[in-house]
Amino acid sequence: MRVKTIKRLEEKVDQVKEEVSLDMNAFESNLTVEEWTKCWFRSYKSRCGESTRLGYLRLVNNHILPIIGRRRIKDVTEAELQKLLNDLGQKRYGSKQKQYTQKTVYEVRGVLFSLFDTARKNRKITVNPAEHLKVSGAKGEKRRELTEAERKAYLEACETHPFALFGAVLYYLGLRRGEALALTRSDIGEDYVNIDKQYSYPKNSKAVLDSPKTDAGIRQIKIPQALKETFIKYGVYDIEDPYALLIPAPLGGPLSYSQFRDRWKSFIHTALGEDTDITPHNLRHNYATLLYKAGVDVLTAQAYCGHEDPETTMRIYTHLSEKAKRKSDNKILNL
């Protein structure tokens, strides 16, 4: 760009700025949901752990982009998004034609809210059409605590089975599977266990070391006396390497998905039989139940369980409170 005077140069600069502005406005006005999703991943989800990132990708690619990916983001309406969720709640999948659960629909709603709210904050749109969406779908199976008979059988297996240490850690600390498998000697203090990492299996194969999904996942948990005795029995306090895993693979390093699956299946079938419905996640619910029965307040329980949303803990406590009330009512009837 050649000009003969400063004034003419300034005019040319202003002209270029105007042309660039027009081009950008044209791009913004035609910005699609798919294009914004790519920006959203780069700017807001780039630091996610591998399993979390793949989870977001699954929700976006399976349930959002096929429906509204080519729509201009500024044209998407609340009614359109509500229909997307309603249709998903009625949709069937797999060979058994299962209906998507409310949990899946809830997760999709969360992604939609984040997508459009970040677009609003970046002035791509003026309002968030996902702000007031309702969730439908099949109710998932409720997590339950162990029965008294199951509890006794489970703790007996924690005394003898080769995978007993993992079982005990789940029972007495309420950890997620990946949190338990990522524990090292340095995480075990005199009175507390430190949780700040987890292993995930994003492709059901090799373990990938991740950070907790939320800040609430980084926490300290008081070690019950019974678990201290288990640690002594299995030589946890005698481990010299601070980075050594408490529950390693035979050749060292973390268990692969198949190694974990086989060991857990052997443990839980030995404890409760092959037809049991108890999963590692049930032990988190069981742990919350133990906290409730011990009189631990709901905020402390939330911190120990690593629940980001206090409503998650509150629902468990409310359910247990109502259950206790029903038992008391039955006793009163029999006076």
Short mmCIF file of C-alpha atoms in Angstrom, two decimals:
data_model
loop_
_atom_site.label_atom_id
_atom_site.label_comp_id
_atom_site.label_asym_id
_atom_site.label_seq_id
_atom_site.Cartn_x
_atom_site.Cartn_y
_atom_site.Cartn_z
CA MET A 1 0.00 0.00 0.00
CA ARG A 2 1.79 3.12 -1.30
CA VAL A 3 0.58 6.65 -0.53
CA LYS A 4 2.13 10.08 -1.03
CA THR A 5 0.92 11.89 2.11
CA ILE A 6 0.31 11.12 5.78
CA LYS A 7 -3.32 12.13 5.40
CA ARG A 8 -3.79 9.67 2.54
CA LEU A 9 -2.09 6.95 4.65
CA GLU A 10 -4.51 7.56 7.52
CA GLU A 11 -7.44 7.36 5.11
CA LYS A 12 -6.17 4.02 3.77
CA VAL A 13 -5.71 2.65 7.31
CA ASP A 14 -9.26 3.65 8.21
CA GLN A 15 -10.54 2.03 5.03
CA VAL A 16 -8.74 -1.26 5.79
CA LYS A 17 -10.06 -1.23 9.37
CA GLU A 18 -13.59 -0.78 8.08
CA GLU A 19 -13.20 -3.61 5.55
CA VAL A 20 -11.81 -5.94 8.24
CA SER A 21 -14.64 -4.99 10.55
CA LEU A 22 -17.20 -5.75 7.85
CA ASP A 23 -15.57 -9.10 7.14
CA MET A 24 -15.55 -10.00 10.85
CA ASN A 25 -19.17 -8.97 11.25
CA ALA A 26 -20.07 -11.09 8.25
CA PHE A 27 -18.25 -14.03 9.82
CA GLU A 28 -19.87 -13.45 13.22
CA SER A 29 -23.32 -13.27 11.68
CA ASN A 30 -22.79 -16.65 10.00
CA LEU A 31 -20.98 -18.37 12.89
CA THR A 32 -22.38 -21.89 13.18
CA VAL A 33 -22.80 -23.98 16.31
CA GLU A 34 -20.14 -26.38 15.00
CA GLU A 35 -17.66 -23.53 14.47
CA TRP A 36 -18.31 -22.12 17.92
CA THR A 37 -17.98 -25.58 19.48
CA LYS A 38 -14.42 -25.80 18.14
CA CYS A 39 -13.62 -22.42 19.70
CA TRP A 40 -15.27 -23.55 22.95
CA PHE A 41 -13.10 -26.65 23.14
CA ARG A 42 -9.91 -24.69 22.46
CA SER A 43 -10.64 -21.87 24.89
CA TYR A 44 -12.54 -23.51 27.72
CA LYS A 45 -11.88 -27.26 27.68
CA SER A 46 -8.24 -27.50 26.63
CA ARG A 47 -7.07 -28.31 30.18
CA CYS A 48 -9.57 -31.09 30.80
CA GLY A 49 -8.31 -34.57 31.56
CA GLU A 50 -8.39 -37.07 28.72
CA SER A 51 -11.47 -38.91 29.93
CA THR A 52 -13.38 -35.68 30.56
CA ARG A 53 -12.46 -34.35 27.12
CA LEU A 54 -13.60 -37.54 25.43
CA GLY A 55 -16.81 -37.38 27.43
CA TYR A 56 -17.53 -33.90 26.13
CA LEU A 57 -16.68 -34.97 22.58
CA ARG A 58 -19.08 -37.91 22.85
CA LEU A 59 -21.94 -35.70 23.98
CA VAL A 60 -21.25 -33.04 21.36
CA ASN A 61 -20.68 -35.38 18.41
CA ASN A 62 -23.49 -37.81 19.22
CA HIS A 63 -26.26 -35.57 20.47
CA ILE A 64 -25.68 -31.91 19.58
CA LEU A 65 -23.85 -31.37 16.29
CA PRO A 66 -25.96 -33.83 14.24
CA ILE A 67 -29.05 -31.82 15.21
CA ILE A 68 -27.95 -28.16 15.27
CA GLY A 69 -24.30 -28.17 14.15
CA ARG A 70 -24.97 -26.32 10.87
CA ARG A 71 -27.35 -23.81 12.42
CA ARG A 72 -26.12 -20.24 12.84
CA ILE A 73 -25.56 -19.81 16.54
CA LYS A 74 -27.52 -16.57 16.66
CA ASP A 75 -30.59 -18.29 15.13
CA VAL A 76 -30.88 -21.15 17.64
CA THR A 77 -33.95 -20.81 19.86
CA GLU A 78 -34.91 -22.14 23.28
CA ALA A 79 -37.78 -24.12 21.73
CA GLU A 80 -35.33 -25.76 19.33
CA LEU A 81 -33.01 -26.82 22.14
CA GLN A 82 -35.89 -28.02 24.29
CA LYS A 83 -37.06 -30.23 21.42
CA LEU A 84 -33.53 -31.60 21.09
CA LEU A 85 -33.58 -32.63 24.77
CA ASN A 86 -37.14 -33.97 24.60
CA ASP A 87 -36.30 -36.11 21.57
CA LEU A 88 -33.16 -37.40 23.27
CA GLY A 89 -35.17 -38.34 26.36
CA GLN A 90 -37.41 -40.53 24.18
CA LYS A 91 -34.66 -41.96 21.99
CA ARG A 92 -33.66 -45.63 22.16
CA TYR A 93 -30.21 -47.04 21.47
CA GLY A 94 -28.26 -50.30 21.33
CA SER A 95 -29.37 -53.84 20.68
CA LYS A 96 -31.56 -53.82 23.78
CA GLN A 97 -33.19 -50.53 22.72
CA LYS A 98 -32.61 -48.85 26.04
CA GLN A 99 -33.97 -45.36 26.63
CA TYR A 100 -31.48 -42.60 27.40
CA THR A 101 -31.50 -41.78 31.09
CA GLN A 102 -32.14 -38.41 32.66
CA LYS A 103 -28.44 -38.32 33.57
CA THR A 104 -27.42 -38.33 29.89
CA VAL A 105 -30.02 -35.68 29.03
CA TYR A 106 -28.85 -33.63 31.99
CA GLU A 107 -25.24 -33.84 30.76
CA VAL A 108 -26.26 -32.70 27.27
CA ARG A 109 -28.17 -29.80 28.78
CA GLY A 110 -25.06 -28.82 30.72
CA VAL A 111 -22.96 -28.76 27.56
CA LEU A 112 -25.59 -26.73 25.73
CA PHE A 113 -25.73 -24.22 28.56
CA SER A 114 -21.94 -23.83 28.60
CA LEU A 115 -21.71 -23.54 24.80
CA PHE A 116 -24.29 -20.80 24.52
CA ASP A 117 -23.38 -18.99 27.73
CA THR A 118 -19.75 -18.63 26.68
CA ALA A 119 -20.99 -17.44 23.28
CA ARG A 120 -23.09 -14.81 25.08
CA LYS A 121 -20.14 -13.71 27.21
CA ASN A 122 -18.07 -13.36 24.03
CA ARG A 123 -20.86 -11.28 22.44
CA LYS A 124 -21.62 -13.78 19.70
CA ILE A 125 -25.25 -13.81 20.86
CA THR A 126 -27.26 -11.56 23.16
CA VAL A 127 -29.10 -14.18 25.23
CA ASN A 128 -28.48 -17.79 26.21
CA PRO A 129 -31.28 -19.96 24.73
CA ALA A 130 -30.21 -22.92 26.92
CA GLU A 131 -30.76 -21.13 30.22
CA HIS A 132 -34.17 -22.56 31.15
CA LEU A 133 -34.23 -26.00 29.53
CA LYS A 134 -36.06 -28.91 31.21
CA VAL A 135 -34.76 -32.49 31.42
CA SER A 136 -36.71 -35.64 30.62
CA GLY A 137 -35.77 -39.27 30.05
CA ALA A 138 -35.78 -42.60 31.85
CA LYS A 139 -34.78 -42.61 35.48
CA GLY A 140 -31.48 -44.35 36.00
CA GLU A 141 -31.01 -47.14 38.47
CA LYS A 142 -30.67 -45.75 41.97
CA ARG A 143 -27.41 -46.33 43.77
CA ARG A 144 -27.89 -48.17 47.01
CA GLU A 145 -25.85 -48.91 50.09
CA LEU A 146 -24.88 -52.40 51.19
CA THR A 147 -27.35 -54.38 53.25
CA GLU A 148 -26.18 -55.58 56.66
CA ALA A 149 -25.56 -59.09 55.29
CA GLU A 150 -23.68 -57.68 52.28
CA ARG A 151 -21.62 -55.45 54.54
CA LYS A 152 -20.43 -58.40 56.62
CA ALA A 153 -19.62 -60.50 53.55
CA TYR A 154 -17.84 -57.57 51.87
CA LEU A 155 -15.62 -56.88 54.89
CA GLU A 156 -14.81 -60.59 55.18
CA ALA A 157 -13.53 -60.49 51.58
CA CYS A 158 -11.43 -57.46 52.56
CA GLU A 159 -9.59 -59.75 54.98
CA THR A 160 -8.64 -62.51 52.56
CA HIS A 161 -9.01 -61.68 48.86
CA PRO A 162 -5.94 -60.65 46.78
CA PHE A 163 -7.77 -57.43 45.76
CA ALA A 164 -8.78 -56.73 49.35
CA LEU A 165 -6.85 -53.46 49.72
CA PHE A 166 -8.79 -51.90 46.85
CA GLY A 167 -12.06 -53.10 48.36
CA ALA A 168 -11.17 -51.67 51.76
CA VAL A 169 -10.16 -48.30 50.32
CA LEU A 170 -13.52 -48.01 48.56
CA TYR A 171 -15.43 -49.00 51.68
CA TYR A 172 -13.66 -46.78 54.22
CA LEU A 173 -12.89 -43.73 52.05
CA GLY A 174 -15.67 -43.69 49.44
CA LEU A 175 -13.23 -43.01 46.61
CA ARG A 176 -13.99 -43.17 42.93
CA ARG A 177 -12.40 -46.14 41.18
CA GLY A 178 -9.71 -44.04 39.49
CA GLU A 179 -8.89 -42.16 42.71
CA ALA A 180 -8.28 -45.42 44.58
CA LEU A 181 -6.11 -46.85 41.80
CA ALA A 182 -3.98 -43.67 41.69
CA LEU A 183 -3.11 -43.66 45.41
CA THR A 184 0.60 -43.67 46.18
CA ARG A 185 2.47 -44.05 49.45
CA SER A 186 2.98 -40.29 49.67
CA ASP A 187 -0.80 -39.78 49.67
CA ILE A 188 -1.19 -41.70 52.93
CA GLY A 189 -0.60 -39.50 55.96
CA GLU A 190 -0.84 -40.32 59.62
CA ASP A 191 -4.48 -39.32 59.90
CA TYR A 192 -5.57 -38.29 56.40
CA VAL A 193 -5.47 -39.50 52.81
CA ASN A 194 -4.77 -36.83 50.18
CA ILE A 195 -6.72 -37.04 46.91
CA ASP A 196 -5.45 -34.96 43.99
CA LYS A 197 -5.33 -37.30 40.98
CA GLN A 198 -7.06 -40.25 39.37
CA TYR A 199 -6.58 -42.87 36.69
CA SER A 200 -9.10 -43.04 33.89
CA TYR A 201 -9.62 -45.50 31.05
CA PRO A 202 -10.80 -43.31 28.15
CA LYS A 203 -10.58 -46.17 25.65
CA ASN A 204 -11.04 -49.05 28.10
CA SER A 205 -7.38 -49.97 27.77
CA LYS A 206 -4.33 -48.30 29.29
CA ALA A 207 -4.72 -46.11 32.36
CA VAL A 208 -4.29 -42.36 31.87
CA LEU A 209 -3.34 -40.18 34.84
CA ASP A 210 -5.76 -37.26 35.16
CA SER A 211 -6.56 -34.48 37.57
CA PRO A 212 -9.90 -34.71 39.37
CA LYS A 213 -12.83 -33.58 37.23
CA THR A 214 -13.58 -30.66 39.56
CA ASP A 215 -11.82 -28.69 42.29
CA ALA A 216 -14.05 -30.49 44.81
CA GLY A 217 -12.25 -33.72 43.89
CA ILE A 218 -9.05 -32.40 45.47
CA ARG A 219 -9.54 -33.16 49.16
CA GLN A 220 -8.33 -34.75 52.38
CA ILE A 221 -10.24 -37.63 53.97
CA LYS A 222 -9.92 -38.78 57.57
CA ILE A 223 -8.63 -42.35 57.84
CA PRO A 224 -10.87 -44.57 60.02
CA GLN A 225 -9.09 -46.76 62.55
CA ALA A 226 -10.27 -49.92 60.77
CA LEU A 227 -8.55 -48.78 57.55
CA LYS A 228 -5.35 -47.94 59.44
CA GLU A 229 -5.31 -51.54 60.66
CA THR A 230 -5.86 -52.73 57.09
CA PHE A 231 -2.95 -50.56 55.92
CA ILE A 232 -0.76 -52.16 58.58
CA LYS A 233 -1.89 -55.65 57.60
CA TYR A 234 -1.07 -55.12 53.92
CA GLY A 235 2.22 -53.31 54.56
CA VAL A 236 1.21 -49.90 53.25
CA TYR A 237 3.20 -48.04 55.89
CA ASP A 238 6.28 -50.14 55.08
CA ILE A 239 6.47 -48.98 51.45
CA GLU A 240 9.68 -46.97 51.09
CA ASP A 241 9.14 -45.41 47.66
CA PRO A 242 6.82 -42.40 48.12
CA TYR A 243 5.67 -42.65 44.50
CA ALA A 244 4.87 -46.37 44.62
CA LEU A 245 1.23 -47.21 43.87
CA LEU A 246 -0.73 -48.89 46.64
CA ILE A 247 -2.51 -51.06 44.07
CA PRO A 248 -0.06 -51.68 41.22
CA ALA A 249 -0.07 -54.01 38.24
CA PRO A 250 2.02 -57.21 38.60
CA LEU A 251 4.96 -55.64 36.74
CA GLY A 252 4.52 -52.23 38.31
CA GLY A 253 2.66 -49.18 37.11
CA PRO A 254 -1.11 -48.82 37.03
CA LEU A 255 -3.55 -51.63 36.29
CA SER A 256 -4.90 -51.76 32.75
CA TYR A 257 -8.67 -51.69 32.34
CA SER A 258 -8.89 -55.45 31.78
CA GLN A 259 -6.65 -56.14 34.78
CA PHE A 260 -8.82 -53.96 36.99
CA ARG A 261 -12.06 -55.41 35.62
CA ASP A 262 -10.96 -59.01 36.22
CA ARG A 263 -9.71 -58.29 39.75
CA TRP A 264 -12.82 -56.40 40.76
CA LYS A 265 -15.10 -59.07 39.33
CA SER A 266 -13.23 -61.75 41.26
CA PHE A 267 -13.39 -59.72 44.47
CA ILE A 268 -17.07 -58.73 44.36
CA HIS A 269 -18.22 -62.18 43.18
CA THR A 270 -16.26 -63.81 46.01
CA ALA A 271 -17.84 -61.40 48.49
CA LEU A 272 -21.44 -61.17 47.27
CA GLY A 273 -21.98 -63.78 44.57
CA GLU A 274 -22.06 -63.62 40.79
CA ASP A 275 -25.55 -62.11 40.59
CA THR A 276 -24.71 -59.04 42.70
CA ASP A 277 -25.52 -55.58 41.36
CA ILE A 278 -22.91 -53.82 43.51
CA THR A 279 -20.39 -51.75 41.55
CA PRO A 280 -17.42 -49.70 42.79
CA HIS A 281 -19.63 -46.61 42.62
CA ASN A 282 -22.12 -48.21 45.02
CA LEU A 283 -19.38 -48.05 47.62
CA ARG A 284 -19.40 -44.25 47.33
CA HIS A 285 -23.08 -44.25 48.16
CA ASN A 286 -22.39 -46.71 50.98
CA TYR A 287 -19.67 -44.40 52.32
CA ALA A 288 -22.08 -41.47 52.39
CA THR A 289 -24.48 -43.71 54.30
CA LEU A 290 -21.78 -44.53 56.85
CA LEU A 291 -21.10 -40.80 57.29
CA TYR A 292 -24.80 -40.12 57.79
CA LYS A 293 -25.14 -42.88 60.39
CA ALA A 294 -22.05 -41.56 62.17
CA GLY A 295 -23.71 -38.15 62.51
CA VAL A 296 -21.38 -36.33 60.09
CA ASP A 297 -22.97 -33.09 58.88
CA VAL A 298 -23.87 -32.75 55.22
CA LEU A 299 -21.21 -30.12 54.37
CA THR A 300 -18.42 -32.27 55.81
CA ALA A 301 -19.84 -35.28 53.97
CA GLN A 302 -19.86 -33.27 50.74
CA ALA A 303 -16.19 -32.39 51.22
CA TYR A 304 -15.18 -35.97 52.04
CA CYS A 305 -17.11 -37.40 49.08
CA GLY A 306 -15.73 -34.77 46.70
CA HIS A 307 -19.19 -33.76 45.47
CA GLU A 308 -19.07 -30.49 43.53
CA ASP A 309 -22.83 -29.98 43.89
CA PRO A 310 -24.10 -30.03 47.51
CA GLU A 311 -27.43 -31.27 46.15
CA THR A 312 -25.78 -34.61 45.36
CA THR A 313 -24.92 -35.16 49.02
CA MET A 314 -28.20 -33.67 50.18
CA ARG A 315 -30.22 -36.12 48.09
CA ILE A 316 -28.47 -39.06 49.76
CA TYR A 317 -28.94 -37.59 53.23
CA THR A 318 -32.58 -36.74 52.55
CA HIS A 319 -33.26 -40.26 51.28
CA LEU A 320 -31.64 -41.79 54.37
CA SER A 321 -33.52 -39.42 56.67
CA GLU A 322 -36.84 -40.35 55.07
CA LYS A 323 -35.92 -44.04 55.28
CA ALA A 324 -35.15 -43.69 59.00
CA LYS A 325 -38.42 -41.86 59.54
CA ARG A 326 -40.38 -44.65 57.86
CA LYS A 327 -38.74 -47.19 60.18
CA SER A 328 -39.66 -45.07 63.18
CA ASP A 329 -43.23 -44.72 61.94
CA ASN A 330 -43.51 -48.51 61.67
CA LYS A 331 -42.24 -48.89 65.23
CA ILE A 332 -44.85 -46.41 66.45
CA LEU A 333 -47.59 -48.39 64.68
CA ASN A 334 -46.54 -51.46 66.63
CA LEU A 335 -46.62 -49.83 70.08
#
